[in-house]
Short mmCIF file of N, CA and C in Angstrom, two decimals:
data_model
loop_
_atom_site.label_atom_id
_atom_site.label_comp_id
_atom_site.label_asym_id
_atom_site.label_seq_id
_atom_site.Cartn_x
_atom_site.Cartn_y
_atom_site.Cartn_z
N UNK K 1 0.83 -1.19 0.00
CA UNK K 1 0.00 0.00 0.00
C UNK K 1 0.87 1.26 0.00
N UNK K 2 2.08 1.31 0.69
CA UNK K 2 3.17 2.37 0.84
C UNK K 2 3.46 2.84 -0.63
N UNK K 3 3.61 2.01 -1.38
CA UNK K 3 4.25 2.34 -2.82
C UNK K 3 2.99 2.93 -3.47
N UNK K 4 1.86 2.00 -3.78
CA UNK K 4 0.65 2.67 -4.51
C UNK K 4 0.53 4.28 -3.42
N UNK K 5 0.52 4.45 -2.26
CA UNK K 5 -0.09 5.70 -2.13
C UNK K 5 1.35 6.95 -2.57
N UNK K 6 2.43 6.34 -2.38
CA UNK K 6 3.33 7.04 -2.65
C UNK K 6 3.86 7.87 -4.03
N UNK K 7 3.28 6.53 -4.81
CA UNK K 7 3.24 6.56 -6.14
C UNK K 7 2.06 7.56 -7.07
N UNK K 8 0.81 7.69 -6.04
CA UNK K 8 -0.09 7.99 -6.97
C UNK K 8 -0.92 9.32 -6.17
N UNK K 9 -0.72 10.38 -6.34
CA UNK K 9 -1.28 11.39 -5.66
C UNK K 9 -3.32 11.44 -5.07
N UNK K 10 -3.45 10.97 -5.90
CA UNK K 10 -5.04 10.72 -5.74
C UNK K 10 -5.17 9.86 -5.06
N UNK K 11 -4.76 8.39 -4.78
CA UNK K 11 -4.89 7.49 -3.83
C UNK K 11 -4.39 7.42 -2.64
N UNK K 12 -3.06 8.79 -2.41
CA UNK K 12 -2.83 9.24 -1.12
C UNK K 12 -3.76 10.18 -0.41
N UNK K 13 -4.69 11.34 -1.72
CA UNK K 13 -5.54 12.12 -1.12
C UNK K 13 -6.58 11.28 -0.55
N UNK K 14 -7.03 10.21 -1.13
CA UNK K 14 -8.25 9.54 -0.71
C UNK K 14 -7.78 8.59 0.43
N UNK K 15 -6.54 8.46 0.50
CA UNK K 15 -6.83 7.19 1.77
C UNK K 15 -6.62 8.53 3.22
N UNK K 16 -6.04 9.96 2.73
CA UNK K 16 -5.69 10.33 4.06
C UNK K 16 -7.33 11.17 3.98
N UNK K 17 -7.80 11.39 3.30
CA UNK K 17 -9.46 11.77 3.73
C UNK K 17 -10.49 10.64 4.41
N UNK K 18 -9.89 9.38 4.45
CA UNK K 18 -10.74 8.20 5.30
C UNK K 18 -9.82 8.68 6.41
N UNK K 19 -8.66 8.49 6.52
CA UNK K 19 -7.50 8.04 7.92
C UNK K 19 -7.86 9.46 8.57
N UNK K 20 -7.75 11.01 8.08
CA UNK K 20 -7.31 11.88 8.88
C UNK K 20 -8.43 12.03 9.50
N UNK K 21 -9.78 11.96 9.43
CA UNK K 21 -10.44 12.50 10.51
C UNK K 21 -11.37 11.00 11.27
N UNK K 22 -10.50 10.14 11.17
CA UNK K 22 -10.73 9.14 12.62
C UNK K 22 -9.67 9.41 13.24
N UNK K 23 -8.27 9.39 12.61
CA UNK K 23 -6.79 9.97 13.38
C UNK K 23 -7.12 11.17 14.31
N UNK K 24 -7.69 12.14 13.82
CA UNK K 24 -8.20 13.75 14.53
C UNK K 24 -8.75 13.25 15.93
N UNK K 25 -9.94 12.72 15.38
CA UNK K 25 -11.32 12.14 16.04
C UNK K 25 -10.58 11.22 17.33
N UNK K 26 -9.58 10.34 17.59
CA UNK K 26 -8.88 9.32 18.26
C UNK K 26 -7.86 10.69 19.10
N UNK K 27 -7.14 11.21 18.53
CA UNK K 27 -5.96 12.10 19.31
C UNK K 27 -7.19 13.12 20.28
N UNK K 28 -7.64 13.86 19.74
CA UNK K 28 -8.65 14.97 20.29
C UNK K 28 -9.59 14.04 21.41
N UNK K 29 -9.96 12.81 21.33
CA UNK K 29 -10.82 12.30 22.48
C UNK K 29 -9.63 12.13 23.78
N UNK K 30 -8.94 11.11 23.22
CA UNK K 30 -7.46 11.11 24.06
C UNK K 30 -7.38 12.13 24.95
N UNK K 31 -6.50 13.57 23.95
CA UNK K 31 -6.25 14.97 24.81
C UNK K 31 -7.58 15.28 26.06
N UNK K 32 -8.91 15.03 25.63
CA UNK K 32 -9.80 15.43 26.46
C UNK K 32 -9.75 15.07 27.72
N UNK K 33 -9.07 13.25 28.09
CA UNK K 33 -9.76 12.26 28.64
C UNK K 33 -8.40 12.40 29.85
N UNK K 34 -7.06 13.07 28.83
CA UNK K 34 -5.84 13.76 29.62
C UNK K 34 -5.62 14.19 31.04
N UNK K 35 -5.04 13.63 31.77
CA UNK K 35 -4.75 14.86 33.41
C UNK K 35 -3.60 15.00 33.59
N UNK K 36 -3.05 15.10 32.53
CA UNK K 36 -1.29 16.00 33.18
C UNK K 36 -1.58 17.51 32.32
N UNK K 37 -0.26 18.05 33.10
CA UNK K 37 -0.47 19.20 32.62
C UNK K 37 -0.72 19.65 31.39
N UNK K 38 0.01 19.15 30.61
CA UNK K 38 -0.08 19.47 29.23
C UNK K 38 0.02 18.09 28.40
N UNK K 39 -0.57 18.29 26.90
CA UNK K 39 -0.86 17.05 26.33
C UNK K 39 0.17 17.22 24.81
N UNK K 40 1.38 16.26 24.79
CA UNK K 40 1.59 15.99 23.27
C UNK K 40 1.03 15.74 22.53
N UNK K 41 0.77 15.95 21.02
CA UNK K 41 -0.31 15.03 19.39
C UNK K 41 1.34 14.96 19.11
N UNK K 42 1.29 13.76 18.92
CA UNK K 42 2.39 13.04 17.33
C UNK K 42 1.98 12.98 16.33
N UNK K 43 1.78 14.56 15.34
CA UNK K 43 1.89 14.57 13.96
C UNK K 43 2.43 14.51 13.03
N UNK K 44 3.02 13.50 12.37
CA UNK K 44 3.83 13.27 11.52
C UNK K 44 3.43 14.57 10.10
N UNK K 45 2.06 14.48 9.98
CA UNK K 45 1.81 15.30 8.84
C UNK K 45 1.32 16.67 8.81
N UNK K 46 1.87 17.14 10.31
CA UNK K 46 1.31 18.57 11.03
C UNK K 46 1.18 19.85 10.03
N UNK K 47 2.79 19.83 9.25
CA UNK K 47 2.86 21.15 7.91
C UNK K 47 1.47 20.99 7.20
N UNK K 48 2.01 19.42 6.20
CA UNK K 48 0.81 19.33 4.94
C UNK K 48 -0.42 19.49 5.34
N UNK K 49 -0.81 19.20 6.63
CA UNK K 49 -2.64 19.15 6.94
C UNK K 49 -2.79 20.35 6.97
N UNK K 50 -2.59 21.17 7.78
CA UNK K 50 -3.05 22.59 7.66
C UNK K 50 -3.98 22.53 8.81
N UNK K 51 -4.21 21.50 9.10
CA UNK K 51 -5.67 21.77 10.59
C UNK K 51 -4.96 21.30 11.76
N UNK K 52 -4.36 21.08 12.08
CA UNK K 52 -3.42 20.92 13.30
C UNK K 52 -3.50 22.14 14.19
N UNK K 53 -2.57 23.16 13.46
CA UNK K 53 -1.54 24.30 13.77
C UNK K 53 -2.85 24.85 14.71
N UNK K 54 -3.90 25.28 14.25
CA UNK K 54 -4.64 25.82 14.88
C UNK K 54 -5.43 25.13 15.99
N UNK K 55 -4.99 24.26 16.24
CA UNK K 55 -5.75 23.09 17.39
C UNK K 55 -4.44 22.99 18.61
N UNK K 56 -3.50 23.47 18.36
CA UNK K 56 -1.94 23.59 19.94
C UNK K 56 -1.77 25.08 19.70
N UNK K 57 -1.01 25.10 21.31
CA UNK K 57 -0.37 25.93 21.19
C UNK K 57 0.78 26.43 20.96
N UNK K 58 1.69 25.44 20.51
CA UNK K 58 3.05 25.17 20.34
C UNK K 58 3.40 23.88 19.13
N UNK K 59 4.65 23.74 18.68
CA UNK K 59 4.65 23.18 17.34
C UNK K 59 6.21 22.30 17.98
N UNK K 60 6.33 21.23 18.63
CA UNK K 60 7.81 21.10 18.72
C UNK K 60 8.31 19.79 17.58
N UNK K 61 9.12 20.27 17.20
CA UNK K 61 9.96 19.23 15.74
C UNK K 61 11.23 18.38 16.41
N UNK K 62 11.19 17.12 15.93
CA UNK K 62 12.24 16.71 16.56
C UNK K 62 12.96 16.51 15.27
N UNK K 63 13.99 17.02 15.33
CA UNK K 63 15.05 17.03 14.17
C UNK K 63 16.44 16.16 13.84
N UNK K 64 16.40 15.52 12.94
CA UNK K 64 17.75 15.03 13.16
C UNK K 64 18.29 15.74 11.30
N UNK K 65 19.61 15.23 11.13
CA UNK K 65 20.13 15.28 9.58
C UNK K 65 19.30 14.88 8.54
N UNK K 66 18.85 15.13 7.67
CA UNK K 66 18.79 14.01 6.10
C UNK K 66 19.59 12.38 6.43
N UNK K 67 20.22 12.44 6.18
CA UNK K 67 21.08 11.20 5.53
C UNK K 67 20.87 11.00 7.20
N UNK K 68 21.04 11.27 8.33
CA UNK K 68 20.46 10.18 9.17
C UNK K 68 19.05 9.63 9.63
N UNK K 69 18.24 10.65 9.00
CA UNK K 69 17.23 10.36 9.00
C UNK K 69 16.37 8.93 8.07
N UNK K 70 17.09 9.25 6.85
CA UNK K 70 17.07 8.33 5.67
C UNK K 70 17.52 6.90 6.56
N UNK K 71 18.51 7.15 6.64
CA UNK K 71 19.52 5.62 7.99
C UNK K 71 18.72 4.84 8.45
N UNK K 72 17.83 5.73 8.74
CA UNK K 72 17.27 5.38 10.13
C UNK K 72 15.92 4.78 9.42
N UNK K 73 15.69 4.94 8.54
CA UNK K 73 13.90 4.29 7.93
C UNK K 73 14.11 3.61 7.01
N UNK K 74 15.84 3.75 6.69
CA UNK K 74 16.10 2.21 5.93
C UNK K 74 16.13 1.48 6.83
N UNK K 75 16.91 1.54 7.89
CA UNK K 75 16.77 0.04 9.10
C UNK K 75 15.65 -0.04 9.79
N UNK K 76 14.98 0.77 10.03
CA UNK K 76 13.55 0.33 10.69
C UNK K 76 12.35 -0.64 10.12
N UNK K 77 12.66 -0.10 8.56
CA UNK K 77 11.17 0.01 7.58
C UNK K 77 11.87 -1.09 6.20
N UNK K 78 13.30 -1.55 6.62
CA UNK K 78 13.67 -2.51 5.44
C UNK K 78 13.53 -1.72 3.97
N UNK K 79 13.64 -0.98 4.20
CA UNK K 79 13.17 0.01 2.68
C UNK K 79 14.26 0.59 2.40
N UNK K 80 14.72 0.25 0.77
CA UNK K 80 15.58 0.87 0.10
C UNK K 80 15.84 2.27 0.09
N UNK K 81 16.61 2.76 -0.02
CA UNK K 81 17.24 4.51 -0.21
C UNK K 81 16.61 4.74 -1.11
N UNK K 82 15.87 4.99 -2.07
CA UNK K 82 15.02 5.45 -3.34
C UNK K 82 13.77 5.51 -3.04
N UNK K 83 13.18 4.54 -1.96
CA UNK K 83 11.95 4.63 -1.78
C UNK K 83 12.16 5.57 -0.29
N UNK K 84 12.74 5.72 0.58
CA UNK K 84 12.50 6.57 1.25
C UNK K 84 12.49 7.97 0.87
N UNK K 85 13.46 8.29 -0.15
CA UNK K 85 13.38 9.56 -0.69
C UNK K 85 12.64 9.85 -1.01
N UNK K 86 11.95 8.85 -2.05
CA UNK K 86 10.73 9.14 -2.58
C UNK K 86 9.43 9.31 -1.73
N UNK K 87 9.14 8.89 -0.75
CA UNK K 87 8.61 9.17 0.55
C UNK K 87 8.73 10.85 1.04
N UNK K 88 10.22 10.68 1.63
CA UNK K 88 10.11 12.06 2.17
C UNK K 88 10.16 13.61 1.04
N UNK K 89 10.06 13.10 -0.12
CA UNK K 89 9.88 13.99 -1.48
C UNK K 89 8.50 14.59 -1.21
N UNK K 90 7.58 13.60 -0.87
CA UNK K 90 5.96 14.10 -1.04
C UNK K 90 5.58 14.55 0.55
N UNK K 91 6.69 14.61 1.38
CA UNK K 91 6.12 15.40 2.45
C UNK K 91 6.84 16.50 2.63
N UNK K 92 6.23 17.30 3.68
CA UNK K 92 6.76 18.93 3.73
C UNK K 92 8.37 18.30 3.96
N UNK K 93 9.35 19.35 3.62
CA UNK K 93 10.76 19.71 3.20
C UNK K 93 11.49 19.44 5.06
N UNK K 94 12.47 19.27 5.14
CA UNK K 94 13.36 19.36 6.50
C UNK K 94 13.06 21.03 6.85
N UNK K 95 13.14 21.56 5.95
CA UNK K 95 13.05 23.01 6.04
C UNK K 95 11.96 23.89 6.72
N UNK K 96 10.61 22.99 6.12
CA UNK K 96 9.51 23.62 6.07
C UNK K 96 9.14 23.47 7.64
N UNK K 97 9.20 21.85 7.92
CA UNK K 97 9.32 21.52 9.56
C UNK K 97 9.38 22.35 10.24
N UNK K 98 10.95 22.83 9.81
CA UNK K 98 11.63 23.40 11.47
C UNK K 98 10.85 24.79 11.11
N UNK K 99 10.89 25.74 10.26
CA UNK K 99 9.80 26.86 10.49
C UNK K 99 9.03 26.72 10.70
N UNK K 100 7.99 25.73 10.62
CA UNK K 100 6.36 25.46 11.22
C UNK K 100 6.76 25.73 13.21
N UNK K 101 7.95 24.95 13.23
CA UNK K 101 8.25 24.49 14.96
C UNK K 101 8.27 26.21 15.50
N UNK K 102 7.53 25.66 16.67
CA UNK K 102 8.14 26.98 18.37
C UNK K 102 9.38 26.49 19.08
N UNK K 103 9.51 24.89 19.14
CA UNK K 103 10.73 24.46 19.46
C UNK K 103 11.26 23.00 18.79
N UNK K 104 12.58 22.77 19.32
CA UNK K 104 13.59 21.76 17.77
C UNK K 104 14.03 21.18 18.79
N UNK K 105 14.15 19.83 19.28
CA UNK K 105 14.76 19.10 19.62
C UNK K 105 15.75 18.55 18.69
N UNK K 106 16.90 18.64 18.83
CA UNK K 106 18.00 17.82 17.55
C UNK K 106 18.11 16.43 18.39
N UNK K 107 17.77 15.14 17.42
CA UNK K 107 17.93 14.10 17.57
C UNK K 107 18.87 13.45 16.45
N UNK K 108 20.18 13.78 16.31
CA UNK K 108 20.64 13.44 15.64
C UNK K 108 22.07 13.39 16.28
N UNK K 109 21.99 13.13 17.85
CA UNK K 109 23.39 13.46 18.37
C UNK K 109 23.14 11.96 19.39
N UNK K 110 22.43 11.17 19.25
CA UNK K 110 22.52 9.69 20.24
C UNK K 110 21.62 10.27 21.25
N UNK K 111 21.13 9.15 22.01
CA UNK K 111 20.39 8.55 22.69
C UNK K 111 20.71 10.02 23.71
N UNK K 112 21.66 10.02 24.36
CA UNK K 112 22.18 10.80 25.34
C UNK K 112 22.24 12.24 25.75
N UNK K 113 22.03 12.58 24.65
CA UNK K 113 21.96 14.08 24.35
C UNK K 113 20.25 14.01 24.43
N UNK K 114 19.14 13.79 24.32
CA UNK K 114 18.48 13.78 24.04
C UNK K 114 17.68 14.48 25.79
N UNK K 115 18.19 13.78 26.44
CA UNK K 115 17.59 13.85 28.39
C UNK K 115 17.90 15.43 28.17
N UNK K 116 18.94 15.98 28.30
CA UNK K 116 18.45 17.69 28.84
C UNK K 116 17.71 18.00 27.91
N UNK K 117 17.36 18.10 26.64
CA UNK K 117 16.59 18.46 25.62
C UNK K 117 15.30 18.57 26.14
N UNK K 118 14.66 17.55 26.38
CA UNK K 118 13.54 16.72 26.89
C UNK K 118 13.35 17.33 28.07
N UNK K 119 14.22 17.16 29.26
CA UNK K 119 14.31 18.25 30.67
C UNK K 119 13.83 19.28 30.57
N UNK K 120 14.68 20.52 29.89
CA UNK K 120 14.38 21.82 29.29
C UNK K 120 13.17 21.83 28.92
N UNK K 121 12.42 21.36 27.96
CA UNK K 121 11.43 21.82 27.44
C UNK K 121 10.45 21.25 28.30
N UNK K 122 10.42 20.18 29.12
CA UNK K 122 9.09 19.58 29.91
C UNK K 122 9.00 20.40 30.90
N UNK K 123 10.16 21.38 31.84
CA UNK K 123 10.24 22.20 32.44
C UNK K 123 9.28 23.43 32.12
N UNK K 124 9.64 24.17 30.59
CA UNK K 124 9.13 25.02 29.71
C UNK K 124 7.84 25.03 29.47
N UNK K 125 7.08 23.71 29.15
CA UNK K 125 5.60 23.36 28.79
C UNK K 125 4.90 23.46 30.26
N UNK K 126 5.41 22.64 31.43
CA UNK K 126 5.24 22.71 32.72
C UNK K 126 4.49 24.57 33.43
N UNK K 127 5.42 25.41 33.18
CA UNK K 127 5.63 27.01 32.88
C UNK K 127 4.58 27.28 32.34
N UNK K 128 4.20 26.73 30.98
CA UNK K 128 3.77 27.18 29.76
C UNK K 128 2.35 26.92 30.34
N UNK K 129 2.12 25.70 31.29
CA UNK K 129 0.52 25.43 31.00
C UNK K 129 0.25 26.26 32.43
N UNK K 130 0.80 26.74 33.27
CA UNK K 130 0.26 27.70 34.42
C UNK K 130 0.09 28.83 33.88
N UNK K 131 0.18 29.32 33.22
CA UNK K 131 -0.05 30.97 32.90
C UNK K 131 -0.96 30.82 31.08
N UNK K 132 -1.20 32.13 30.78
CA UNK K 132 -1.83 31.68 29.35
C UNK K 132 -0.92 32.74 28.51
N UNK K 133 -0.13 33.32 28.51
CA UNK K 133 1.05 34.35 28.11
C UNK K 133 1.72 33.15 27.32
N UNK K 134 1.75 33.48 26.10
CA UNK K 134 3.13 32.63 25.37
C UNK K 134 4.36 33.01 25.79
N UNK K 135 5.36 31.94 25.38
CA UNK K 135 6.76 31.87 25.50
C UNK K 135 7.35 31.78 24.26
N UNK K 136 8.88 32.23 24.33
CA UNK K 136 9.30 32.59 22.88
C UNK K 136 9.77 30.68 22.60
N UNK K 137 10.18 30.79 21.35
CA UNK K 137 10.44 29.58 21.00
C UNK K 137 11.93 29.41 21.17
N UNK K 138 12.05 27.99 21.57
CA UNK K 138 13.05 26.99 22.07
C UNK K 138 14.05 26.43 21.00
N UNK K 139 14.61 26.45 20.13
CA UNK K 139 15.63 25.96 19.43
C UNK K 139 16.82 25.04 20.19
N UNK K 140 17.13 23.91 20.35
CA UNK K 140 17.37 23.21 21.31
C UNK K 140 18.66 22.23 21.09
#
């Protein structure tokens, strides 16, 4: 199914017009049902949808390189270097991401680096959900 929707623009619009609003419908009951302070959505497709942005109050990207990113969904996903490209071709740009983001976690430095990242900003959101005043964005 990866290749046909990848391959064919119309059969990606139509399968993400079934998927995105039970996906919506599933995250948004979730957030409701929530009691910590603040609630993450894992949107992979946050840029291209366009209906996200206006549903948080904050946008955080976790970032790593290209070519380790690629690395990394050839060994996960058994998938050749051509088809991941071709994958991340039809979604928003590395670029587009990190301008959509308020804050960037770089995950492209090991496992280890990752804890103050994570610290910092759960601290920040922590902050963020007592008051209703935004905070500037986090580059990290």
């Amino acid at each position: 199914m990866r290749a046909l929707v990848f391959a064919d623009a119309g059969a990606k619009a139509r399968l993400e017009a079934i998927l995105h609003p039970r996906i919506r419908d599933a995250a948004l009951a979730a957030a409701a049902a929530a009691t910590g302070s603040y609630v993450i959505f894992a949107v992979p497709l946050l840029v291209e949808s366009g209906t996200w942005r206006a549903r948080v109050a904050r946008v955080l990207a976790v970032d790593c390189p290209e070519e380790v990113q690629i690395a990394r969904v050839m060994a996960r996903n058994n998938l050749p270097e051509s088809q991941v490209r071709a994958i991340m071709a039809a979604q928003a740009s590395r670029q587009q991401r990190l301008d959509a983001a308020d804050d960037v976690i770089e995950n492209g430095n090991g496992i280890e680096a990752l804890a103050p990242q994570i610290d910092r900003l759960h601290d920040l959101y922590l902050a963020f959900s007592k008051r209703t005043a935004t905070i500037p964005s986090q580059r990290l």
